[in-house]
mmCIF file of C-alpha atoms in Angstrom:
data_model
loop_
_atom_site.group_PDB
_atom_site.id
_atom_site.type_symbol
_atom_site.label_atom_id
_atom_site.label_comp_id
_atom_site.label_asym_id
_atom_site.label_seq_id
_atom_site.Cartn_x
_atom_site.Cartn_y
_atom_site.Cartn_z
ATOM 1 C CA MET A 690 82.232 181.915 121.438
ATOM 2 C CA LYS A 691 80.383 179.094 120.487
ATOM 3 C CA LYS A 692 81.954 178.676 116.928
ATOM 4 C CA THR A 693 85.082 178.053 118.694
ATOM 5 C CA ILE A 694 84.299 176.074 121.584
ATOM 6 C CA LEU A 695 83.293 173.313 118.525
ATOM 7 C CA ILE A 696 86.252 173.971 116.755
ATOM 8 C CA ILE A 697 88.193 172.865 119.302
ATOM 9 C CA ILE A 698 85.689 169.761 120.106
ATOM 10 C CA LEU A 699 86.018 169.108 116.371
ATOM 11 C CA LEU A 700 89.444 169.143 116.590
ATOM 12 C CA ALA A 701 89.901 167.285 119.671
ATOM 13 C CA PHE A 702 87.720 164.812 118.256
ATOM 14 C CA VAL A 703 90.222 164.515 114.916
ATOM 15 C CA VAL A 704 93.188 164.825 117.134
ATOM 16 C CA ALA A 705 91.639 161.418 119.007
ATOM 17 C CA GLY A 706 90.607 159.824 116.258
ATOM 18 C CA PHE A 707 94.221 160.156 114.402
ATOM 19 C CA PHE A 708 95.909 158.642 117.542
ATOM 20 C CA GLY A 709 93.085 156.349 118.070
ATOM 21 C CA LEU A 710 93.767 154.959 114.258
ATOM 22 C CA ARG A 711 97.240 155.036 115.082
ATOM 23 C CA PHE A 712 97.399 153.132 118.301
ATOM 24 C CA TYR A 713 94.573 150.472 116.597
ATOM 25 C CA ASN A 714 96.945 150.090 113.510
ATOM 26 C CA THR A 715 100.163 150.040 115.643
ATOM 27 C CA TYR A 716 98.474 146.849 118.100
ATOM 28 C CA TYR A 717 95.656 145.378 116.206
ATOM 29 C CA GLY A 718 95.729 145.911 112.518
ATOM 30 C CA ASN A 719 97.070 143.729 110.178
ATOM 31 C CA ASN A 720 101.256 143.807 110.003
ATOM 32 C CA VAL A 721 101.494 140.637 107.814
ATOM 33 C CA GLU A 722 103.145 141.180 104.674
ATOM 34 C CA LYS A 723 103.513 137.478 103.873
ATOM 35 C CA GLU A 724 102.398 133.954 105.654
ATOM 36 C CA GLY A 725 105.504 132.029 106.569
ATOM 37 C CA TYR A 726 107.155 130.007 109.755
ATOM 38 C CA VAL A 727 109.583 132.050 111.996
ATOM 39 C CA LEU A 728 111.735 129.985 114.201
ATOM 40 C CA ILE A 729 113.218 131.398 117.093
ATOM 41 C CA PRO A 730 115.835 129.154 118.805
ATOM 42 C CA HIS A 731 116.316 129.063 122.686
ATOM 43 C CA LYS A 732 118.756 131.467 122.996
ATOM 44 C CA ALA A 733 117.870 133.737 120.621
ATOM 45 C CA GLY A 734 117.997 137.609 121.577
ATOM 46 C CA PHE A 735 115.813 140.513 120.659
ATOM 47 C CA GLY A 736 118.081 141.336 117.557
ATOM 48 C CA GLN A 737 118.088 137.803 116.427
ATOM 49 C CA ILE A 738 113.940 137.532 117.239
ATOM 50 C CA MET A 739 113.068 140.903 115.027
ATOM 51 C CA ASP A 740 115.590 139.669 112.181
ATOM 52 C CA SER A 741 113.800 136.345 111.816
ATOM 53 C CA ILE A 742 109.991 137.952 111.599
ATOM 54 C CA SER A 743 110.819 141.233 109.716
ATOM 55 C CA PRO A 744 110.886 139.561 106.768
ATOM 56 C CA TYR A 745 107.090 138.479 107.280
ATOM 57 C CA ILE A 746 105.551 142.078 108.386
ATOM 58 C CA LYS A 747 104.852 145.234 106.782
ATOM 59 C CA ASP A 748 106.219 147.497 109.775
ATOM 60 C CA ARG A 749 109.391 146.597 111.369
ATOM 61 C CA GLU A 750 109.111 149.312 113.721
ATOM 62 C CA SER A 751 105.698 148.970 114.647
ATOM 63 C CA PHE A 752 105.920 145.559 115.536
ATOM 64 C CA GLU A 753 109.231 146.350 117.411
ATOM 65 C CA THR A 754 107.081 148.912 119.631
ATOM 66 C CA VAL A 755 104.811 146.183 120.690
ATOM 67 C CA ALA A 756 107.427 143.875 121.270
ATOM 68 C CA LYS A 757 108.945 146.004 123.797
ATOM 69 C CA ASP A 758 105.386 147.447 125.273
ATOM 70 C CA LYS A 759 104.868 143.444 126.085
ATOM 71 C CA LYS A 760 108.697 143.290 126.740
ATOM 72 C CA LEU A 761 108.816 140.097 124.407
ATOM 73 C CA ALA A 762 112.752 139.760 124.639
ATOM 74 C CA ALA A 763 112.132 138.383 128.408
ATOM 75 C CA ASN A 764 109.342 136.346 127.515
ATOM 76 C CA PHE A 765 109.383 134.683 124.255
ATOM 77 C CA LYS A 766 109.276 130.945 123.954
ATOM 78 C CA PRO A 767 111.348 129.541 121.241
ATOM 79 C CA GLY A 768 109.655 127.597 118.752
ATOM 80 C CA ARG A 769 108.125 127.245 114.914
ATOM 81 C CA TYR A 770 105.411 130.186 114.612
ATOM 82 C CA HIS A 771 103.136 130.247 111.937
ATOM 83 C CA ILE A 772 102.443 133.803 110.826
ATOM 84 C CA LYS A 773 99.357 134.254 109.052
ATOM 85 C CA ASN A 774 97.709 136.628 106.829
ATOM 86 C CA GLY A 775 95.764 139.556 108.352
ATOM 87 C CA THR A 776 97.708 138.996 112.015
ATOM 88 C CA GLY A 777 98.057 141.892 114.027
ATOM 89 C CA ASN A 778 101.337 142.940 116.186
ATOM 90 C CA THR A 779 99.677 142.595 119.801
ATOM 91 C CA ASP A 780 98.534 138.621 118.465
ATOM 92 C CA LEU A 781 102.231 138.031 117.052
ATOM 93 C CA VAL A 782 104.099 139.321 120.042
ATOM 94 C CA ASN A 783 100.937 137.117 122.308
ATOM 95 C CA MET A 784 101.763 133.749 120.545
ATOM 96 C CA ILE A 785 105.734 133.650 120.890
ATOM 97 C CA LYS A 786 105.075 134.935 124.431
ATOM 98 C CA ALA A 787 102.675 132.215 125.077
ATOM 99 C CA GLY A 788 104.763 129.332 123.028
ATOM 100 C CA ASN A 789 101.828 128.473 120.466
ATOM 101 C CA GLN A 790 104.115 127.024 117.998
ATOM 102 C CA THR A 791 102.637 125.234 114.867
ATOM 103 C CA ALA A 792 104.079 121.296 115.025
ATOM 104 C CA ASN A 793 106.214 119.909 111.761
ATOM 105 C CA SER A 794 104.797 116.578 110.529
ATOM 106 C CA PHE A 795 107.546 113.932 110.313
ATOM 107 C CA ARG A 796 107.794 110.615 107.993
ATOM 108 C CA ILE A 797 108.875 107.791 110.019
ATOM 109 C CA GLY A 798 109.790 105.344 106.632
ATOM 110 C CA ASP A 799 111.436 102.070 106.142
ATOM 111 C CA PHE A 800 115.178 103.321 107.154
ATOM 112 C CA GLY A 801 117.721 100.913 107.145
ATOM 113 C CA ASP A 802 119.204 102.543 110.195
ATOM 114 C CA MET A 803 118.740 105.048 113.249
ATOM 115 C CA TYR A 804 121.443 107.123 111.933
ATOM 116 C CA GLN A 805 119.440 107.491 108.727
ATOM 117 C CA MET A 806 116.459 108.438 110.220
ATOM 118 C CA ILE A 807 117.762 110.591 112.493
ATOM 119 C CA GLY A 808 119.641 112.767 110.106
ATOM 120 C CA LYS A 809 116.721 113.493 107.960
ATOM 121 C CA VAL A 810 114.302 114.321 111.033
ATOM 122 C CA THR A 811 116.719 116.418 112.759
ATOM 123 C CA LYS A 812 116.333 119.021 109.458
ATOM 124 C CA LYS A 813 113.049 119.762 111.076
ATOM 125 C CA THR A 814 114.318 120.156 114.822
ATOM 126 C CA GLU A 815 116.488 122.700 116.522
ATOM 127 C CA LEU A 816 118.926 120.448 117.494
ATOM 128 C CA ASP A 817 121.529 118.973 115.260
ATOM 129 C CA SER A 818 122.082 115.229 114.060
ATOM 130 C CA LEU A 819 124.864 114.723 116.866
ATOM 131 C CA HIS A 820 122.831 115.865 120.097
ATOM 132 C CA PHE A 821 120.180 113.494 119.060
ATOM 133 C CA VAL A 822 122.433 110.824 118.191
ATOM 134 C CA ASN A 823 124.190 110.973 121.487
ATOM 135 C CA ASP A 824 120.774 111.085 123.589
ATOM 136 C CA LEU A 825 119.357 108.591 121.815
ATOM 137 C CA ASN A 826 122.389 106.269 122.384
ATOM 138 C CA GLY A 827 122.140 107.390 126.168
ATOM 139 C CA ILE A 828 118.716 106.179 125.974
ATOM 140 C CA ALA A 829 119.580 102.743 124.513
ATOM 141 C CA GLN A 830 122.279 102.226 126.954
ATOM 142 C CA GLU A 831 119.511 103.075 129.698
ATOM 143 C CA LYS A 832 117.126 100.513 128.640
ATOM 144 C CA GLY A 833 120.269 97.927 128.205
ATOM 145 C CA TYR A 834 121.078 97.985 124.801
ATOM 146 C CA LYS A 835 124.399 99.316 123.292
ATOM 147 C CA ASN A 836 123.579 102.089 121.239
ATOM 148 C CA ALA A 837 120.628 103.825 119.119
ATOM 149 C CA GLU A 838 120.799 101.587 116.381
ATOM 150 C CA ASP A 839 119.314 99.339 118.783
ATOM 151 C CA LEU A 840 116.140 101.221 119.278
ATOM 152 C CA LYS A 841 114.893 100.691 115.823
ATOM 153 C CA LYS A 842 112.247 97.988 117.015
ATOM 154 C CA TYR A 843 110.582 101.079 119.168
ATOM 155 C CA PHE A 844 109.329 102.728 115.458
ATOM 156 C CA PHE A 845 106.848 102.116 113.121
ATOM 157 C CA ILE A 846 106.335 103.529 109.892
ATOM 158 C CA ASP A 847 103.886 106.632 109.865
ATOM 159 C CA THR A 848 103.123 110.360 109.507
ATOM 160 C CA TYR A 849 103.779 112.059 112.925
ATOM 161 C CA ASN A 850 103.788 115.405 114.742
ATOM 162 C CA PHE A 851 106.312 117.066 116.715
ATOM 163 C CA PHE A 852 107.428 120.742 117.533
ATOM 164 C CA TRP A 853 110.253 122.411 116.037
ATOM 165 C CA THR A 854 111.929 122.467 119.668
ATOM 166 C CA VAL A 855 111.082 118.680 120.436
ATOM 167 C CA SER A 856 114.290 117.165 122.800
ATOM 168 C CA PRO A 857 115.656 113.805 121.784
ATOM 169 C CA ARG A 858 113.650 112.631 124.749
ATOM 170 C CA GLU A 859 110.489 114.068 123.793
ATOM 171 C CA PHE A 860 110.811 112.731 120.574
ATOM 172 C CA PHE A 861 111.448 109.010 121.681
ATOM 173 C CA LYS A 862 108.698 108.838 124.609
ATOM 174 C CA LYS A 863 106.388 109.023 121.756
ATOM 175 C CA PHE A 864 107.712 106.076 120.239
ATOM 176 C CA ASP A 865 108.322 104.247 123.519
ATOM 177 C CA ASP A 866 104.743 104.300 124.847
ATOM 178 C CA GLN A 867 103.100 103.534 121.012
ATOM 179 C CA TYR A 868 105.657 100.435 121.455
ATOM 180 C CA ASN A 869 104.126 99.763 124.656
ATOM 181 C CA ASP A 870 100.680 100.215 123.522
ATOM 182 C CA PHE A 871 101.180 98.212 120.664
ATOM 183 C CA TRP A 872 102.432 94.693 122.284
ATOM 184 C CA SER A 873 99.008 94.357 124.148
ATOM 185 C CA SER A 874 98.181 91.348 126.102
ATOM 186 C CA GLU A 875 96.669 89.566 122.742
ATOM 187 C CA ARG A 876 100.072 90.210 120.768
ATOM 188 C CA GLN A 877 102.115 89.164 124.047
ATOM 189 C CA ASN A 878 100.091 85.755 123.608
ATOM 190 C CA LYS A 879 100.772 85.261 120.011
ATOM 191 C CA GLU A 880 104.564 86.174 120.700
ATOM 192 C CA GLN A 881 104.797 83.614 123.063
ATOM 193 C CA GLN A 882 102.754 81.306 120.849
ATOM 194 C CA SER A 883 105.114 82.013 117.975
ATOM 195 C CA GLY A 884 108.219 80.273 120.023
ATOM 196 C CA LEU A 885 110.024 83.207 118.322
ATOM 197 C CA THR A 886 111.870 86.000 120.380
ATOM 198 C CA ARG A 887 110.832 89.858 119.882
ATOM 199 C CA ASP A 888 114.303 90.670 118.662
ATOM 200 C CA GLN A 889 113.662 87.536 115.735
ATOM 201 C CA ILE A 890 109.608 88.951 115.162
ATOM 202 C CA TYR A 891 110.845 92.227 114.278
ATOM 203 C CA ALA A 892 113.847 90.869 112.124
ATOM 204 C CA LEU A 893 111.512 88.647 110.081
ATOM 205 C CA ALA A 894 108.806 91.542 110.185
ATOM 206 C CA SER A 895 111.608 94.160 108.321
ATOM 207 C CA ILE A 896 111.888 91.175 106.063
ATOM 208 C CA VAL A 897 108.307 90.745 105.310
ATOM 209 C CA TYR A 898 108.154 94.831 104.958
ATOM 210 C CA LYS A 899 110.705 94.584 102.178
ATOM 211 C CA GLU A 900 109.875 91.843 100.235
ATOM 212 C CA SER A 901 106.597 92.611 100.069
ATOM 213 C CA GLY A 902 107.318 96.514 99.194
ATOM 214 C CA GLY A 903 104.674 97.428 102.271
ATOM 215 C CA LYS A 904 101.755 95.787 100.437
ATOM 216 C CA LYS A 905 99.778 94.106 103.714
ATOM 217 C CA ASP A 906 97.811 91.859 100.937
ATOM 218 C CA GLU A 907 101.216 89.450 100.597
ATOM 219 C CA MET A 908 102.234 90.000 103.983
ATOM 220 C CA LYS A 909 101.201 86.984 105.685
ATOM 221 C CA THR A 910 102.128 84.789 102.929
ATOM 222 C CA ILE A 911 105.392 85.806 103.005
ATOM 223 C CA ALA A 912 105.476 85.700 106.821
ATOM 224 C CA GLY A 913 104.869 81.993 106.356
ATOM 225 C CA LEU A 914 107.067 81.095 103.723
ATOM 226 C CA TYR A 915 109.909 82.130 105.874
ATOM 227 C CA LEU A 916 108.343 80.706 109.118
ATOM 228 C CA ASN A 917 108.494 77.428 106.852
ATOM 229 C CA ARG A 918 112.132 77.977 105.754
ATOM 230 C CA TYR A 919 113.547 78.839 109.225
ATOM 231 C CA ARG A 920 111.473 75.673 111.324
ATOM 232 C CA LYS A 921 112.883 73.450 108.391
ATOM 233 C CA GLY A 922 116.448 74.940 109.237
ATOM 234 C CA MET A 923 116.721 76.236 105.730
ATOM 235 C CA LYS A 924 118.968 79.221 105.179
ATOM 236 C CA LEU A 925 116.108 82.395 104.520
ATOM 237 C CA GLN A 926 117.783 83.821 101.528
ATOM 238 C CA SER A 927 116.165 86.865 101.424
ATOM 239 C CA ASP A 928 117.633 89.546 98.820
ATOM 240 C CA PRO A 929 116.767 92.341 100.709
ATOM 241 C CA THR A 930 119.314 91.401 103.451
ATOM 242 C CA VAL A 931 122.072 90.999 101.119
ATOM 243 C CA ILE A 932 121.504 94.573 99.618
ATOM 244 C CA TYR A 933 120.808 95.761 103.580
ATOM 245 C CA ALA A 934 124.539 93.903 104.159
ATOM 246 C CA ILE A 935 125.943 95.563 101.272
ATOM 247 C CA ASN A 936 124.558 99.056 102.130
ATOM 248 C CA LYS A 937 125.896 99.158 106.122
ATOM 249 C CA GLN A 938 129.224 98.397 104.516
ATOM 250 C CA THR A 939 128.522 101.426 101.961
ATOM 251 C CA ASN A 940 126.746 103.335 104.497
ATOM 252 C CA PHE A 941 123.769 103.537 102.289
ATOM 253 C CA LYS A 942 125.123 105.312 99.718
ATOM 254 C CA GLU A 943 125.918 102.389 96.798
ATOM 255 C CA PRO A 944 122.187 101.666 95.384
ATOM 256 C CA ILE A 945 121.463 98.063 94.706
ATOM 257 C CA LYS A 946 119.137 97.548 92.034
ATOM 258 C CA ARG A 947 119.349 93.889 91.304
ATOM 259 C CA VAL A 948 121.061 91.167 93.501
ATOM 260 C CA LEU A 949 123.704 89.240 91.541
ATOM 261 C CA TYR A 950 125.303 85.793 92.242
ATOM 262 C CA LYS A 951 128.365 87.786 93.657
ATOM 263 C CA HIS A 952 126.231 89.942 96.460
ATOM 264 C CA LEU A 953 125.463 86.958 98.020
ATOM 265 C CA SER A 954 128.735 85.717 99.917
ATOM 266 C CA THR A 955 128.709 89.111 100.960
ATOM 267 C CA PRO A 956 130.342 89.122 105.155
ATOM 268 C CA SER A 957 127.544 90.326 107.395
ATOM 269 C CA PRO A 958 125.296 88.699 109.990
ATOM 270 C CA TYR A 959 122.571 90.165 108.101
ATOM 271 C CA ASN A 960 122.968 88.029 105.574
ATOM 272 C CA THR A 961 120.722 85.207 105.348
ATOM 273 C CA TYR A 962 122.587 83.745 102.274
ATOM 274 C CA ALA A 963 125.591 83.347 103.838
ATOM 275 C CA ASN A 964 124.145 82.839 107.343
ATOM 276 C CA ALA A 965 121.345 80.019 108.573
ATOM 277 C CA GLY A 966 118.533 81.489 111.064
ATOM 278 C CA ILE A 967 116.998 84.567 111.564
ATOM 279 C CA PRO A 968 119.339 87.697 111.491
ATOM 280 C CA PRO A 969 120.007 89.580 115.021
ATOM 281 C CA GLY A 970 117.823 92.514 114.127
ATOM 282 C CA PRO A 971 115.727 94.219 111.883
ATOM 283 C CA ILE A 972 117.038 95.412 108.675
ATOM 284 C CA CYS A 973 114.358 98.143 108.261
ATOM 285 C CA VAL A 974 112.143 100.178 110.333
ATOM 286 C CA VAL A 975 108.689 97.861 110.119
ATOM 287 C CA ASP A 976 105.178 99.452 109.737
ATOM 288 C CA LYS A 977 102.393 97.703 112.333
ATOM 289 C CA ASN A 978 101.050 95.341 109.321
ATOM 290 C CA SER A 979 104.384 93.667 109.070
ATOM 291 C CA VAL A 980 104.681 92.628 113.212
ATOM 292 C CA ASP A 981 101.336 91.449 113.223
ATOM 293 C CA ALA A 982 101.363 89.763 109.839
ATOM 294 C CA VAL A 983 104.513 87.691 111.605
ATOM 295 C CA LEU A 984 102.335 87.046 114.121
ATOM 296 C CA ASN A 985 99.431 85.855 112.391
ATOM 297 C CA ALA A 986 101.340 83.930 109.499
ATOM 298 C CA GLU A 987 99.625 82.342 106.917
ATOM 299 C CA ASN A 988 99.687 78.482 107.197
ATOM 300 C CA ASN A 989 100.868 77.358 104.002
ATOM 301 C CA ASN A 990 103.744 75.374 102.861
ATOM 302 C CA TYR A 991 105.542 77.930 100.218
ATOM 303 C CA ILE A 992 109.346 77.363 100.424
ATOM 304 C CA PHE A 993 110.227 79.061 97.465
ATOM 305 C CA MET A 994 108.682 82.891 96.128
ATOM 306 C CA CYS A 995 110.049 85.255 93.236
ATOM 307 C CA ALA A 996 108.810 88.298 91.900
ATOM 308 C CA ASP A 997 106.704 87.882 89.453
ATOM 309 C CA PRO A 998 106.897 90.366 86.198
ATOM 310 C CA ALA A 999 103.125 89.957 85.293
ATOM 311 C CA ARG A 1000 102.154 91.640 87.984
ATOM 312 C CA PHE A 1001 104.730 94.082 89.410
ATOM 313 C CA GLY A 1002 105.601 94.462 93.429
ATOM 314 C CA TYR A 1003 103.731 91.202 93.541
ATOM 315 C CA HIS A 1004 105.192 87.229 93.728
ATOM 316 C CA LYS A 1005 104.520 83.678 92.504
ATOM 317 C CA PHE A 1006 104.590 81.401 95.406
ATOM 318 C CA THR A 1007 105.246 77.355 95.569
ATOM 319 C CA ALA A 1008 106.719 74.355 97.387
ATOM 320 C CA SER A 1009 108.125 73.158 94.352
ATOM 321 C CA ALA A 1010 112.114 73.540 93.468
ATOM 322 C CA GLU A 1011 111.563 72.682 89.978
ATOM 323 C CA GLU A 1012 108.568 75.104 89.535
ATOM 324 C CA HIS A 1013 110.235 78.226 91.536
ATOM 325 C CA ALA A 1014 113.364 77.540 88.919
ATOM 326 C CA VAL A 1015 111.141 78.290 85.973
ATOM 327 C CA ASN A 1016 109.773 81.329 87.859
ATOM 328 C CA ALA A 1017 112.931 82.202 88.545
ATOM 329 C CA LYS A 1018 114.110 82.024 85.067
ATOM 330 C CA ALA A 1019 110.933 83.838 83.587
ATOM 331 C CA TYR A 1020 111.847 86.854 86.167
ATOM 332 C CA GLN A 1021 115.893 86.640 85.236
ATOM 333 C CA ASP A 1022 114.321 87.234 81.481
ATOM 334 C CA TRP A 1023 112.076 90.145 82.293
ATOM 335 C CA LEU A 1024 114.889 91.995 84.060
ATOM 336 C CA ASN A 1025 117.597 91.230 80.867
ATOM 337 C CA SER A 1026 115.194 92.492 78.617
ATOM 338 C CA LYS A 1027 114.617 95.775 80.579
ATOM 339 C CA ASN A 1028 118.312 96.110 81.379
ATOM 340 C CA ILE A 1029 118.239 95.986 85.165
ATOM 341 C CA LYS A 1030 121.779 95.598 86.284
#
C-alpha cells in the first residue's frame, strides 16, 4: 500500500514537473531564434503581428498562446521592436503591449532642400514622404511661410534619434525646440550687431559650410571674406550657389564636379555670379558651427579665395586680384591634370 502511494506521489511530481517545465518554456523560456527588428504599424491585425515576429522566434505556436492569453491583439502599441536573444514570450508580448520600442538613428546632412531630406528620413518611419511633406507644409504655413522648404533653417546637421512611429509634428518639434534653444540672447545680440537678417545669416552660413566642406578651422575666415564682398557691394561669386541653382533645376540629379564658365549664367535668385547680394535663403541645411562663424566672422581684408591643390579641402585667401589670378591658374591646372571636368 505504501509502495503504491509512493509511486502515485512520484508520478504526480513527474507530471507536475512536466507541465511546470512546459509552462515555464511557453511563458518564460528563450523563444528567440535570431535577433532583429519587428515593425508593427498602427492598424496591424493579430495575423500581421504574428507574421512579422515569426521569422525571429523558434516556436510560433507558443508565442501565439501567450499573446492570446495576454490579449495582445487588443492592447498592442505600434512601433519598431528589438527582438533580443534570450527573451521569452511573456517579455516579448509585454514589450509590445507597453510600447517599449527602439529608436532609429537619423543623420541630417547638408541636404539641398527639405524634400530631399524628407525622402531620406521617411525611409525609417511608418509614414510615407507625401504625408510628411503635407504636414510640414502645414507647419510652415502656420509659421507664416510658403511651404516646407522655408523650414530649412530650423534643422542642423547632426545625428538624431526618433521612433519609427514619429509623426511629422513630433519630428519637427525636436528641431523647433533646438532652434529656439540655439538662438540664445547672446546670439541674438550678435545677430543685431551684424546688420543682417536671420535669413541672410543662414544663407551665408550655408555658403560658408559648402565652401569649407564642413571644416571648422576655415569657417570664420570664409565668413569674413564673404561679408567683405557683401559690404563692398561686390557679387559674392560663390561656386556652391551655382551648383545649387543647377541642382534645383535638375531635382538634384545632375552631379556637378566642376563649375564651368557656361554654368555661371544659370538663371536663379541663388546664383551669386548672376545676382548681387545674399541669396534669399540657405542653399543647404547647415551645422551650428557655420552659423556661429557668420556671427563671429574673422575681421580680415580678404576678397578672394581659391582651393589649394597642395592642401586638399583648404583654400588660399588674398585681397589681391593679381595674386588670386595666380592661385586660380594653379588650381585650374591641377583640375586639368586630374582630368576633372
